[in-house]
PDB file of C-alpha atoms in Angstrom:
ATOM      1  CA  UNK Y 382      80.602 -25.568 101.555  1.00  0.00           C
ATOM      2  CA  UNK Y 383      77.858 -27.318 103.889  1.00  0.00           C
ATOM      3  CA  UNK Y 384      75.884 -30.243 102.477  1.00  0.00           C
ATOM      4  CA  UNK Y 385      72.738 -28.646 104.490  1.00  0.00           C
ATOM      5  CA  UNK Y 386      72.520 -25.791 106.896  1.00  0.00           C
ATOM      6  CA  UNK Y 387      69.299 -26.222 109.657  1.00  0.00           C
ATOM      7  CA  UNK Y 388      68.239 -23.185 110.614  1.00  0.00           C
ATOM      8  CA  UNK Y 389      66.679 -23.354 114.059  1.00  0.00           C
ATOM      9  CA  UNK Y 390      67.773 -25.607 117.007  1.00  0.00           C
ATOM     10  CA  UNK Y 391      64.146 -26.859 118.508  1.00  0.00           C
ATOM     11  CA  UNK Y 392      62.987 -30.193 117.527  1.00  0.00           C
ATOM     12  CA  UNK Y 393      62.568 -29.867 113.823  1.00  0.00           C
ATOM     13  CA  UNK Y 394      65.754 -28.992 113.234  1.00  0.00           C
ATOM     14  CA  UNK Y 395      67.909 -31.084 115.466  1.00  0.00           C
ATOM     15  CA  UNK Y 396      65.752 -34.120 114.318  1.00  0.00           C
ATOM     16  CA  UNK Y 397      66.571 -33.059 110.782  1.00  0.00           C
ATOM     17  CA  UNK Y 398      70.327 -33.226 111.598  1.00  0.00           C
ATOM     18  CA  UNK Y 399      70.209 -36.232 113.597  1.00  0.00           C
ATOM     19  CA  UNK Y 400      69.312 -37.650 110.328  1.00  0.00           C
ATOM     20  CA  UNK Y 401      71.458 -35.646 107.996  1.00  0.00           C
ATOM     21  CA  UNK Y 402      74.498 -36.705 109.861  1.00  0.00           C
ATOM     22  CA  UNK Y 403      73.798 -40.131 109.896  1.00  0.00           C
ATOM     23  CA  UNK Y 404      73.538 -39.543 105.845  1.00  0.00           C
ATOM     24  CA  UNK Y 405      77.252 -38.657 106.395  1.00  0.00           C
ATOM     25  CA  UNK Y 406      76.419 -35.261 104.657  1.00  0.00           C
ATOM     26  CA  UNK Y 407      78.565 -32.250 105.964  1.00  0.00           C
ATOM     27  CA  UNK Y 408      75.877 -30.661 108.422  1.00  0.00           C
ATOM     28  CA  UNK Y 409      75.061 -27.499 110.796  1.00  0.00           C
ATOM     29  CA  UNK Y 410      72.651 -26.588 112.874  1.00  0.00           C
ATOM     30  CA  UNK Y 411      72.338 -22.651 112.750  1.00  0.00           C
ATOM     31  CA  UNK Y 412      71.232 -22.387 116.622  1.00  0.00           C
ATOM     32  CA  UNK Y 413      70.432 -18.876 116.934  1.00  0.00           C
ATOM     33  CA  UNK Y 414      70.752 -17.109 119.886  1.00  0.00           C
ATOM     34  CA  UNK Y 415      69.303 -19.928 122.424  1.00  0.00           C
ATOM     35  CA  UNK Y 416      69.430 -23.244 122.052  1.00  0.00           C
ATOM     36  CA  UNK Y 417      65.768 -25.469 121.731  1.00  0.00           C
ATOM     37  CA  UNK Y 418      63.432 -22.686 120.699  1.00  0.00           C
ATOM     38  CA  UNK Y 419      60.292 -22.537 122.525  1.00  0.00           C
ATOM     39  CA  UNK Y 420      60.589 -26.393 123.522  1.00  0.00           C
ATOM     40  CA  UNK Y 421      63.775 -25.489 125.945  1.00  0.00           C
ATOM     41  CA  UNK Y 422      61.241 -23.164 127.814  1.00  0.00           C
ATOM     42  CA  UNK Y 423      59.038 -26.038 128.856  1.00  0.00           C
ATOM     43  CA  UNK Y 424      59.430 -27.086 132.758  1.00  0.00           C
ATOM     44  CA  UNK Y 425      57.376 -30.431 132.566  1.00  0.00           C
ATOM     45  CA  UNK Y 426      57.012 -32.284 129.370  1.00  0.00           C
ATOM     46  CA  UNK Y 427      53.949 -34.613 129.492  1.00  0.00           C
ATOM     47  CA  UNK Y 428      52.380 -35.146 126.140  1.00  0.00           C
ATOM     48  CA  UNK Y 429      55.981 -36.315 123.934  1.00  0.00           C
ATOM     49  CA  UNK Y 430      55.962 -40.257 123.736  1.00  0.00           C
ATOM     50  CA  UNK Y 431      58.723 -42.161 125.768  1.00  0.00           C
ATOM     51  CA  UNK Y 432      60.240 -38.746 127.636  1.00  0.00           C
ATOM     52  CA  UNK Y 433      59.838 -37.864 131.390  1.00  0.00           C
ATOM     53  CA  UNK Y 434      61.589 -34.575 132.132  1.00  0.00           C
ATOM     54  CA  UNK Y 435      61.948 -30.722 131.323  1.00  0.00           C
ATOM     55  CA  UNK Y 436      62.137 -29.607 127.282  1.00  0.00           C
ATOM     56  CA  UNK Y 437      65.164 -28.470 127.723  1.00  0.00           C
ATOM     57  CA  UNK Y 438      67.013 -32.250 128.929  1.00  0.00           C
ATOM     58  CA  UNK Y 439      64.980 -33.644 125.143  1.00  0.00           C
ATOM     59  CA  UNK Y 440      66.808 -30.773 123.557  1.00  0.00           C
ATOM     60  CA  UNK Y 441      70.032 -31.301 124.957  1.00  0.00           C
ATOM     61  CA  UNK Y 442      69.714 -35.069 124.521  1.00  0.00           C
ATOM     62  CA  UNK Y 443      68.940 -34.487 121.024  1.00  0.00           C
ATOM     63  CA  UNK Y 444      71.520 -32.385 120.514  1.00  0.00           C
ATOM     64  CA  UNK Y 445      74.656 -34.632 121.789  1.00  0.00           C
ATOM     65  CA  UNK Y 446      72.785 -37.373 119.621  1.00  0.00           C
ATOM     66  CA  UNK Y 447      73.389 -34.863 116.630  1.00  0.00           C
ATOM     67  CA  UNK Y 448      76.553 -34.308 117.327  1.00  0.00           C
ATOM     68  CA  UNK Y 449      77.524 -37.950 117.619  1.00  0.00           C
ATOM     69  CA  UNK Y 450      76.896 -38.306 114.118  1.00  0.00           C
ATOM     70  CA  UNK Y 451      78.899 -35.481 112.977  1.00  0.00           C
ATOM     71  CA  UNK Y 452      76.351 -32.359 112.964  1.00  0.00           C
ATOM     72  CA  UNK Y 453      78.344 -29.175 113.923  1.00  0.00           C
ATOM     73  CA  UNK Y 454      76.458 -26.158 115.872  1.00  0.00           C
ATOM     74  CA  UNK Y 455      76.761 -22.781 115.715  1.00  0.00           C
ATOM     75  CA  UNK Y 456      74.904 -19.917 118.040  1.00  0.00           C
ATOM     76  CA  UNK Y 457      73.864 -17.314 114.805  1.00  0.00           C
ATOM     77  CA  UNK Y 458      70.847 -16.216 113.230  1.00  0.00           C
ATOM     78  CA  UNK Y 459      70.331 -15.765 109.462  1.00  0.00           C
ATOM     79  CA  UNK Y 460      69.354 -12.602 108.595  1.00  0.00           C
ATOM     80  CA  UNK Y 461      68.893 -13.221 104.746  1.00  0.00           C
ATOM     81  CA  UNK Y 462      69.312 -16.151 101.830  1.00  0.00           C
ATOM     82  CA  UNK Y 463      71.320 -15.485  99.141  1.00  0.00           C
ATOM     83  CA  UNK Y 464      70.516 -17.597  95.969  1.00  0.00           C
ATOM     84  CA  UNK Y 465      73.755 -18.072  94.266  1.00  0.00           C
ATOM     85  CA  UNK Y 466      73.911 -18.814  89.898  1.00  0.00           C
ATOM     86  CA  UNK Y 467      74.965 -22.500  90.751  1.00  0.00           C
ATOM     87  CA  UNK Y 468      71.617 -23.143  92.814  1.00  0.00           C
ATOM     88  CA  UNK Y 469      73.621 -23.484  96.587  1.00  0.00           C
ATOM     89  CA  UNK Y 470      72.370 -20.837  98.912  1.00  0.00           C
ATOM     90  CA  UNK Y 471      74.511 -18.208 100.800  1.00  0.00           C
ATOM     91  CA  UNK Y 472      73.378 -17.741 104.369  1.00  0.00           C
ATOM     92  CA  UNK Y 473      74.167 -14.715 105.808  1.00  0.00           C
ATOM     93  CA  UNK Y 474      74.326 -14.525 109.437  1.00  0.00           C
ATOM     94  CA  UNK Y 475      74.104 -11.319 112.153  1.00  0.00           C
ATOM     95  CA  UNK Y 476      77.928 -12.326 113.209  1.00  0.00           C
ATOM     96  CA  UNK Y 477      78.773 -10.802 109.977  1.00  0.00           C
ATOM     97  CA  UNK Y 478      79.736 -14.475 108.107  1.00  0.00           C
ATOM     98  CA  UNK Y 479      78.182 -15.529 105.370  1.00  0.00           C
ATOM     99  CA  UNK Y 480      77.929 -19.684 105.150  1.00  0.00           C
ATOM    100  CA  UNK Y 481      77.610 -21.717 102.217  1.00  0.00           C
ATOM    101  CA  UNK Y 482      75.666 -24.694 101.615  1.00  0.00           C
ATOM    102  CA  UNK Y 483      74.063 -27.032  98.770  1.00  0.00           C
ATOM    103  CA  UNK Y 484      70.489 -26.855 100.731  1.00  0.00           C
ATOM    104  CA  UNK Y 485      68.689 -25.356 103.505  1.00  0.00           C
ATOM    105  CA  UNK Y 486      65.837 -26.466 106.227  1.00  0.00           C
ATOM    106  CA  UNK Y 487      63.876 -24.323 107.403  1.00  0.00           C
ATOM    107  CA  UNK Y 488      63.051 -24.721 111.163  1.00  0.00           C
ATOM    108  CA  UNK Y 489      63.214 -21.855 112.922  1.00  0.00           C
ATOM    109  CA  UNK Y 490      59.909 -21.957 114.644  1.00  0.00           C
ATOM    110  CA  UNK Y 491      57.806 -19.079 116.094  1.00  0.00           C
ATOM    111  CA  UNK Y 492      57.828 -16.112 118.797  1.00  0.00           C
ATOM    112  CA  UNK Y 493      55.298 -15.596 121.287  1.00  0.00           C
ATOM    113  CA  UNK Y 494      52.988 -13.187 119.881  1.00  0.00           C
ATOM    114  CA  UNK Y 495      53.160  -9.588 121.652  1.00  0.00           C
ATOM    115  CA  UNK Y 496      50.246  -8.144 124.087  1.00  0.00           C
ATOM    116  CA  UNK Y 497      49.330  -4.698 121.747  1.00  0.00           C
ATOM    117  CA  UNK Y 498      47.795  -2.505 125.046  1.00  0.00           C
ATOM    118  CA  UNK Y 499      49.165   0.549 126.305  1.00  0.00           C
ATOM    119  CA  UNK Y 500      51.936   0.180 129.103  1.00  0.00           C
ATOM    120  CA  UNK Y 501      52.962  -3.419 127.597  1.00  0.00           C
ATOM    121  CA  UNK Y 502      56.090  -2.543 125.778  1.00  0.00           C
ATOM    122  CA  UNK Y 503      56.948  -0.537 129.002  1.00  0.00           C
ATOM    123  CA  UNK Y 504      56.748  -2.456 131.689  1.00  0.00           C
ATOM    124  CA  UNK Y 505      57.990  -5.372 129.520  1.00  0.00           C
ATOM    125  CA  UNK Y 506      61.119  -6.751 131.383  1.00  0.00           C
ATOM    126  CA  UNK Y 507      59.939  -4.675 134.831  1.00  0.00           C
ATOM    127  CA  UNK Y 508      56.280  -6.648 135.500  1.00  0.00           C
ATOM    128  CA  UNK Y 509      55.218  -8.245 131.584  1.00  0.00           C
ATOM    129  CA  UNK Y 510      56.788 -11.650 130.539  1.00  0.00           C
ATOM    130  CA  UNK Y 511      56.577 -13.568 127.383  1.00  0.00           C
ATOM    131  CA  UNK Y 512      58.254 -16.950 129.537  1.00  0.00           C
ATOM    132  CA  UNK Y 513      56.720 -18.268 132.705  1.00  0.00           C
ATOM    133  CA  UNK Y 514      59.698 -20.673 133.297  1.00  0.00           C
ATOM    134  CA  UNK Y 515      62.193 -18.066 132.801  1.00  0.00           C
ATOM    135  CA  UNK Y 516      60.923 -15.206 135.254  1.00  0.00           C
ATOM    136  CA  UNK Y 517      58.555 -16.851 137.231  1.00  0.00           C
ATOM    137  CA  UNK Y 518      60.981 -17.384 139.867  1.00  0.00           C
ATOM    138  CA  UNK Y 519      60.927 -13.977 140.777  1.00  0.00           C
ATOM    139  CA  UNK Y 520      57.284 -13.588 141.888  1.00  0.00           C
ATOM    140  CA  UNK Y 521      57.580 -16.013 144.443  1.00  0.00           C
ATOM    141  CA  UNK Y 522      54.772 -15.117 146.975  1.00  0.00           C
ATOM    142  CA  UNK Y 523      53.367 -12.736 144.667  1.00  0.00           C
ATOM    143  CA  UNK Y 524      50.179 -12.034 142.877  1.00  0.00           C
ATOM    144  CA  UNK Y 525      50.476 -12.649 138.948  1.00  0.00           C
ATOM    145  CA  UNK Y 526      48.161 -12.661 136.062  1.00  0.00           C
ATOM    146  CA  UNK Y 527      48.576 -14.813 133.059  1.00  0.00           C
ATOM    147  CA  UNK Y 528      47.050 -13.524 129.764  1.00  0.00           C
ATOM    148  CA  UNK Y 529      45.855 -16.228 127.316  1.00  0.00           C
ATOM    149  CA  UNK Y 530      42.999 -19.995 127.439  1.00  0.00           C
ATOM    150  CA  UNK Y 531      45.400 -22.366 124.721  1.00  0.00           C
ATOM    151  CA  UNK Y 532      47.623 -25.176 126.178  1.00  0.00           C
ATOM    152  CA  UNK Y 533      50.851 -22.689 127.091  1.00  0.00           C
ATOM    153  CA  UNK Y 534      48.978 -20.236 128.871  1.00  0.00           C
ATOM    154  CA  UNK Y 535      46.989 -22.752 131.010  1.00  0.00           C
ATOM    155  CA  UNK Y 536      50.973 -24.522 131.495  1.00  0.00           C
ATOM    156  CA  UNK Y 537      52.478 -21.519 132.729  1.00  0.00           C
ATOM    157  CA  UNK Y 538      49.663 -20.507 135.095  1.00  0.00           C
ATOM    158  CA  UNK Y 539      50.263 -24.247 136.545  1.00  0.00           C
ATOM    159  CA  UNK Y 540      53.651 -23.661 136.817  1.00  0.00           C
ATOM    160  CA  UNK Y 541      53.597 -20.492 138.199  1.00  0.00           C
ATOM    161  CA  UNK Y 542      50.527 -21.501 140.653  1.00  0.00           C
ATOM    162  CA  UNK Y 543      53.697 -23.166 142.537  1.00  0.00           C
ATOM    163  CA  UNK Y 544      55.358 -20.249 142.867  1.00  0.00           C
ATOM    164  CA  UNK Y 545      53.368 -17.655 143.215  1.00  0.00           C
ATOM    165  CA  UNK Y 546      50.794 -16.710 145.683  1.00  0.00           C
ATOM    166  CA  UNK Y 547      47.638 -15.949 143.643  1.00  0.00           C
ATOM    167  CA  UNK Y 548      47.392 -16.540 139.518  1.00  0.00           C
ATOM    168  CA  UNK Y 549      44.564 -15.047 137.801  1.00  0.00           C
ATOM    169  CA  UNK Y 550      43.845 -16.309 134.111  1.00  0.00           C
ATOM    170  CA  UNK Y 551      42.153 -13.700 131.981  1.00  0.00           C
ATOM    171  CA  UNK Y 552      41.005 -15.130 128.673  1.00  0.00           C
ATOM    172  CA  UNK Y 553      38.522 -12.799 125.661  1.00  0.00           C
ATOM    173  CA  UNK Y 554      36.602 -16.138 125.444  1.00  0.00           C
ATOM    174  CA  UNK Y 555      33.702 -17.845 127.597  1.00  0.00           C
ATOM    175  CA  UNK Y 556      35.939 -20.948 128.374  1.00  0.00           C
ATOM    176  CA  UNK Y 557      39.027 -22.829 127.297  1.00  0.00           C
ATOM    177  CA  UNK Y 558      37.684 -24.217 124.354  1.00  0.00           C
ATOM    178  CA  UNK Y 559      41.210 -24.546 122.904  1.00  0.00           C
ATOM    179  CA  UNK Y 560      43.285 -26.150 125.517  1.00  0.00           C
ATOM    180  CA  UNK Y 561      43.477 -29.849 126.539  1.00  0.00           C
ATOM    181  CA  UNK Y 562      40.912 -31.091 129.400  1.00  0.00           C
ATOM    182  CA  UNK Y 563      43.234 -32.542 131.643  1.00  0.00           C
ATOM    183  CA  UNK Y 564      45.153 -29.005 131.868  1.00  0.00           C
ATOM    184  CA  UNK Y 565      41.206 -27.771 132.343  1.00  0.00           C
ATOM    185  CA  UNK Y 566      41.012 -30.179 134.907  1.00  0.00           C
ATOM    186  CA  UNK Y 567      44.455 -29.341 136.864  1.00  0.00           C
ATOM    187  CA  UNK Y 568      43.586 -25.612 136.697  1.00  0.00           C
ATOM    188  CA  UNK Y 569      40.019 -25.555 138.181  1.00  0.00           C
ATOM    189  CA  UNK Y 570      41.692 -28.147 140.639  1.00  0.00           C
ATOM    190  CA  UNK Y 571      44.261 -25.517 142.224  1.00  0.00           C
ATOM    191  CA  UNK Y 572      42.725 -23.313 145.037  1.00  0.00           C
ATOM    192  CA  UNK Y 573      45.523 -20.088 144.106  1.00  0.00           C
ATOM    193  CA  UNK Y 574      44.542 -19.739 140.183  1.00  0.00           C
ATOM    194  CA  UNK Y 575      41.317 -17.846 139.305  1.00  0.00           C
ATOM    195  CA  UNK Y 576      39.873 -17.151 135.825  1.00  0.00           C
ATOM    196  CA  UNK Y 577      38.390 -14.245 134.551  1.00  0.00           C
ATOM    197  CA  UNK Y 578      36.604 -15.297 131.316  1.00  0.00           C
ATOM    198  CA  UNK Y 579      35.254 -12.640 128.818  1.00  0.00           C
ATOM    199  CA  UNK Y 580      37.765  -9.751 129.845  1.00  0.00           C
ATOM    200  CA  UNK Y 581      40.558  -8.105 127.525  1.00  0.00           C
ATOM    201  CA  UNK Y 582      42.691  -5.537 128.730  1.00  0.00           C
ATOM    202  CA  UNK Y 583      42.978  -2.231 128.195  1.00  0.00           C
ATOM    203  CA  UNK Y 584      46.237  -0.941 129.756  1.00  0.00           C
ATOM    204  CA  UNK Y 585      49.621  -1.698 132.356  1.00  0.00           C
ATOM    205  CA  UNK Y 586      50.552   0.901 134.488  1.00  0.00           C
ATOM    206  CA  UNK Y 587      52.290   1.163 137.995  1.00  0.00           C
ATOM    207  CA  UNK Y 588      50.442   0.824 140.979  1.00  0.00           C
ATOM    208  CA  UNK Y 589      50.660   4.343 142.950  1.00  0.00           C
ATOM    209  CA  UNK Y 590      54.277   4.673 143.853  1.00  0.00           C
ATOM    210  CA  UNK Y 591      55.180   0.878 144.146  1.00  0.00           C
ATOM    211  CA  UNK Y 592      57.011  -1.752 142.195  1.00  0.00           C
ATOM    212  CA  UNK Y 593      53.076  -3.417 141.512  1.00  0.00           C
ATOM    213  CA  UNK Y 594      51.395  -2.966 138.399  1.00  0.00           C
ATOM    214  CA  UNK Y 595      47.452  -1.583 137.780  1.00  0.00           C
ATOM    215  CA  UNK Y 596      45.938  -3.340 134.950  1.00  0.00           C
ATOM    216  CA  UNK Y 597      42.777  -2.079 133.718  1.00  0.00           C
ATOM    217  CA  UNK Y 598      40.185  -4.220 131.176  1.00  0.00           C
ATOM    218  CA  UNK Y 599      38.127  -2.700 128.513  1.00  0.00           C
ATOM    219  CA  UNK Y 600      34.964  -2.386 130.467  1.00  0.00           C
ATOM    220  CA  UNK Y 601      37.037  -0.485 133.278  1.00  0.00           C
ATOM    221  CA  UNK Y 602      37.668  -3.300 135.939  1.00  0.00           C
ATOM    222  CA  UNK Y 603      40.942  -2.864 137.698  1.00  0.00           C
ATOM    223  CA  UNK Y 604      43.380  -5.849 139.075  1.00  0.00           C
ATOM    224  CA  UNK Y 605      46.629  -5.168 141.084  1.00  0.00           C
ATOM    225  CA  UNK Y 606      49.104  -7.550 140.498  1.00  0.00           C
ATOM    226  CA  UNK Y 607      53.086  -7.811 140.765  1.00  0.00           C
ATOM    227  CA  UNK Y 608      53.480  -9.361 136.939  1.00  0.00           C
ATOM    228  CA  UNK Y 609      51.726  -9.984 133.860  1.00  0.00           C
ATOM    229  CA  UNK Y 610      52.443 -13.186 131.754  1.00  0.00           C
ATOM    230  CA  UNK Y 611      51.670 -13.011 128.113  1.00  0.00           C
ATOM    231  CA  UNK Y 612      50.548 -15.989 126.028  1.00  0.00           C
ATOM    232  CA  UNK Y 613      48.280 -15.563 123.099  1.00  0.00           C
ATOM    233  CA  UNK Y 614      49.990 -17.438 120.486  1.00  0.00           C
ATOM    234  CA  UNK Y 615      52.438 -17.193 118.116  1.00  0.00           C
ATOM    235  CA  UNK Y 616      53.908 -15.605 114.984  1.00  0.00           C
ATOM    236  CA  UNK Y 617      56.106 -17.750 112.932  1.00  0.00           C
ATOM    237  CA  UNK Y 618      59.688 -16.814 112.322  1.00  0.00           C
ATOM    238  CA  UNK Y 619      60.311 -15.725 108.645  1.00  0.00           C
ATOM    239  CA  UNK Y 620      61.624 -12.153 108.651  1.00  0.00           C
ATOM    240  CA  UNK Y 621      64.397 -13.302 107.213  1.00  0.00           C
ATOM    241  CA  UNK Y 622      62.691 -14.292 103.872  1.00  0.00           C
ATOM    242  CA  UNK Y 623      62.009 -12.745 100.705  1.00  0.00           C
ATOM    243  CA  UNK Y 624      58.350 -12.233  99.962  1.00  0.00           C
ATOM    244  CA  UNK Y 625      58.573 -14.684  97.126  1.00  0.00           C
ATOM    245  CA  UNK Y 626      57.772 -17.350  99.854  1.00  0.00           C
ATOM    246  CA  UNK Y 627      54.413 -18.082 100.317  1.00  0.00           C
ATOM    247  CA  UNK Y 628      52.960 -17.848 103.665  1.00  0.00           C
ATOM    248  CA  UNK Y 629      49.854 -19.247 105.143  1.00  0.00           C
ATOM    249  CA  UNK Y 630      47.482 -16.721 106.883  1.00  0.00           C
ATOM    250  CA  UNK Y 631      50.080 -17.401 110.294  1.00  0.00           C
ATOM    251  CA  UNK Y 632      52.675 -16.252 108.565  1.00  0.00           C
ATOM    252  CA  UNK Y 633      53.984 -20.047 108.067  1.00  0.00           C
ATOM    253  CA  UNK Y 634      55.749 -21.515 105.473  1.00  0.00           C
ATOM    254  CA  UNK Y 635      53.876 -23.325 102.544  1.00  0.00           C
ATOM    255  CA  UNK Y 636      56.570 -25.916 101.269  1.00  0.00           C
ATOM    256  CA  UNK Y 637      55.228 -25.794  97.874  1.00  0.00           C
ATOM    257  CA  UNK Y 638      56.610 -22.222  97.763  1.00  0.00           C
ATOM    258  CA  UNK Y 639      60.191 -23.339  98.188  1.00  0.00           C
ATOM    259  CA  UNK Y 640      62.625 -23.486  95.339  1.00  0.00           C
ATOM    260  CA  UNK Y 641      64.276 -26.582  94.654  1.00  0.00           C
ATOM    261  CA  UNK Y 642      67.057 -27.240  97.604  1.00  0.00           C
ATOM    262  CA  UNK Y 643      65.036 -25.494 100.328  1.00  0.00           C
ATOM    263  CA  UNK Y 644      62.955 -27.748 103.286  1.00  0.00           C
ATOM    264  CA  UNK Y 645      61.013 -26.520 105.665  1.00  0.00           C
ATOM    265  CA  UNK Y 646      60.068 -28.480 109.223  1.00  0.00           C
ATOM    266  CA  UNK Y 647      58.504 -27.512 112.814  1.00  0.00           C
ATOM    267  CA  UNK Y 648      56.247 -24.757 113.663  1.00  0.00           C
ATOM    268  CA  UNK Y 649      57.473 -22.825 110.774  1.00  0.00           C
ATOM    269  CA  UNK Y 650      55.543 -25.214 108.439  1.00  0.00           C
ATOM    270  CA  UNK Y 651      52.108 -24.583 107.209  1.00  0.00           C
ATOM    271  CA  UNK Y 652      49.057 -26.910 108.108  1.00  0.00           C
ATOM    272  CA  UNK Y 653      50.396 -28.365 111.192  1.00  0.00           C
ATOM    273  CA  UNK Y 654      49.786 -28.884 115.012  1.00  0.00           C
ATOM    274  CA  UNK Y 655      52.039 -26.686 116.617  1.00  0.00           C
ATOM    275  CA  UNK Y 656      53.363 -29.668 118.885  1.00  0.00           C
ATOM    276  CA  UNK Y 657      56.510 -31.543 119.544  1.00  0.00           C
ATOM    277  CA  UNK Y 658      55.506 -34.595 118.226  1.00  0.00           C
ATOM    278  CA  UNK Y 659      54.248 -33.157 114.573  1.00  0.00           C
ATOM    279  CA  UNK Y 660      57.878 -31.254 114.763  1.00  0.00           C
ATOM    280  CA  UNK Y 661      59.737 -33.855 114.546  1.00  0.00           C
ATOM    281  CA  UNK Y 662      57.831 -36.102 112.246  1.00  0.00           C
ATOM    282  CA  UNK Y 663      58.545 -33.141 109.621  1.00  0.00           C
ATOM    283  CA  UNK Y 664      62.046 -32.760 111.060  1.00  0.00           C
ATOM    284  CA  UNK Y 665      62.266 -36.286 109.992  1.00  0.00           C
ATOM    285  CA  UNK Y 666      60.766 -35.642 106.114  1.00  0.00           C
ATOM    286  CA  UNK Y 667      62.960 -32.596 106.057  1.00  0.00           C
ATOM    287  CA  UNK Y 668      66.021 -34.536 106.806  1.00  0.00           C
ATOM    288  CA  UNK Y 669      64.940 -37.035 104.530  1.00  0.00           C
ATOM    289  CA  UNK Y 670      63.725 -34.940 101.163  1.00  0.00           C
ATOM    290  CA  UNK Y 671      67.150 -33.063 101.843  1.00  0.00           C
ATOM    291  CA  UNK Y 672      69.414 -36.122 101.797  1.00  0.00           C
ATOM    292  CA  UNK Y 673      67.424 -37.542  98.598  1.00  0.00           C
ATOM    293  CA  UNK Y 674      67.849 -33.842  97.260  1.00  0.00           C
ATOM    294  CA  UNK Y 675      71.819 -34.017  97.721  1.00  0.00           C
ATOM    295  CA  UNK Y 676      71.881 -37.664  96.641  1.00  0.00           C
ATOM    296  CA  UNK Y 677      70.536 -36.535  93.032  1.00  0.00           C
ATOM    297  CA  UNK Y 678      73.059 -33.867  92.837  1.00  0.00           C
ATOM    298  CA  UNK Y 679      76.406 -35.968  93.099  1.00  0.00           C
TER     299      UNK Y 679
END
């Protein structure tokens, strides 16, 4: 029997055990199948106070500080929450075990939300991405288009704009209202990244008989390109709920929904910036309300 099982492995979470093991409380961190979430996909961290280097160095950082004070890891996913009669939780994982614990936090962030046009599902894997760091190495010298006008699609056409040899942005919207200015700035300051504004796509298909990809918009413009990178948000983890947890109109968490025991922290929490920063300050809280929770209990 765990004091507190942390389901997710980004920020949130490891901040939450950071703090749960200091508590001395029996604690793991329910990985899943990659460790760091969306935050170990980030090549250049800028905007998280006091760290210089990739997302994935924080994570790891923040993981041996976890495990210094005691926090155990495992690489599972929960597939369900069993409430048991004496008000622990059973949490049953796709490795087939089933782990006990006296209280849960909820961290198990979000997935990049997935392009709906014909050919996407397809071609996903042979020309459409959902992580610019992770596959952008392999359009080196290439032409690529990057779907998407928040902060992560105007970071991976930046990243990418040093690998590959033309990035085109195409965003539904008149400008980037929604990212920051200084990525504004960087973009319209690179001489390889173009942006189409006002342009949705229609469909992905391949390009006569090569390995290049024709991508058509809804008012019937074509672009030939070697890969498509998706980012248009996010949907928040919580498939492995029961409808009895309320959900905000993201999908997230509202903590007021939770039943006594339960924590929630990270992108998986309602009425929050979907940053680093705000991840761990509710990482922090979570950690906190759960070792004040177990406290009362003993």
């Amino acid at each position: 029997m765990y004091d507190v099982i942390i389901l997710g492995s980004g920020p949130a979470g490891l901040t939450a055990a950071i703090y749960c093991g200091r508590a001395n409380k029996n604690t793991l961190v329910l990985a899943g199948s990659v460790l760091g979430g969306q935050t170990g996909e980030i090549a250049v961290l800028e905007n998280y106070p006091g760290w210089a280097g990739s997302g994935m160095e924080l994570i790891q950082f923040m993981q041996k500080q976890a495990e210094t004070f005691g926090a155990k890891m495992k690489y599972a996913q929960c597939q369900n929450i069993v409430f048991n009669d004496d008000k622990t939780f059973g949490i049953v994982c796709d490795n087939g075990e089933t782990l006990q614990t006296k209280s849960v936090i909820l961290a198990t962030g979000a997935t990049a939300r997935k392009l709906d046009i014909a050919g996407a599902v397809e071609f996903f894997g042979r020309g459409v991405s959902y992580c610019a760091t992770c596959d952008g190495f392999f359009y080196s010298g290439k032409d690529v288009i990057v779907i998407g006008g928040g902060n992560s699609a105007l970071n991976d056409a930046l990243y990418l704009s040093d690998l590959a040899k033309t990035v085109t942005i195409v965003y539904r919207k008149p400008s980037f209202t929604r990212a920051e200015a200084v990525l504004c700035d960087r973009v319209a300051s690179k001489e390889n990244i173009n942006c189409m504004y006002n342009t949705e796509l229609k469909s992905i298909s391949a390009y006569e008989n090569t390995d290049r990809l024709l991508v058509k918009t809804k008012d019937d413009a074509e672009i030939i390109c070697d890969g498509v990178f998706v980012a248009i948000g996010h949907e928040a983890n919580t498939d492995y709920l029961s409808e009895s947890v309320k959900r905000d109109e993201m999908g997230r968490i509202i903590p007021d929904s939770l039943p006594d025991g339960m924590f929630v922290a990270g992108d998986v929490h309602s009425g929050i910036k979907m940053q680093i920063a705000t991840a761990v300050g509710t990482g922090c809280s979570a950690g906190m309300d759960a070792i004040a929770y177990l406290n009362s209990k003993e």
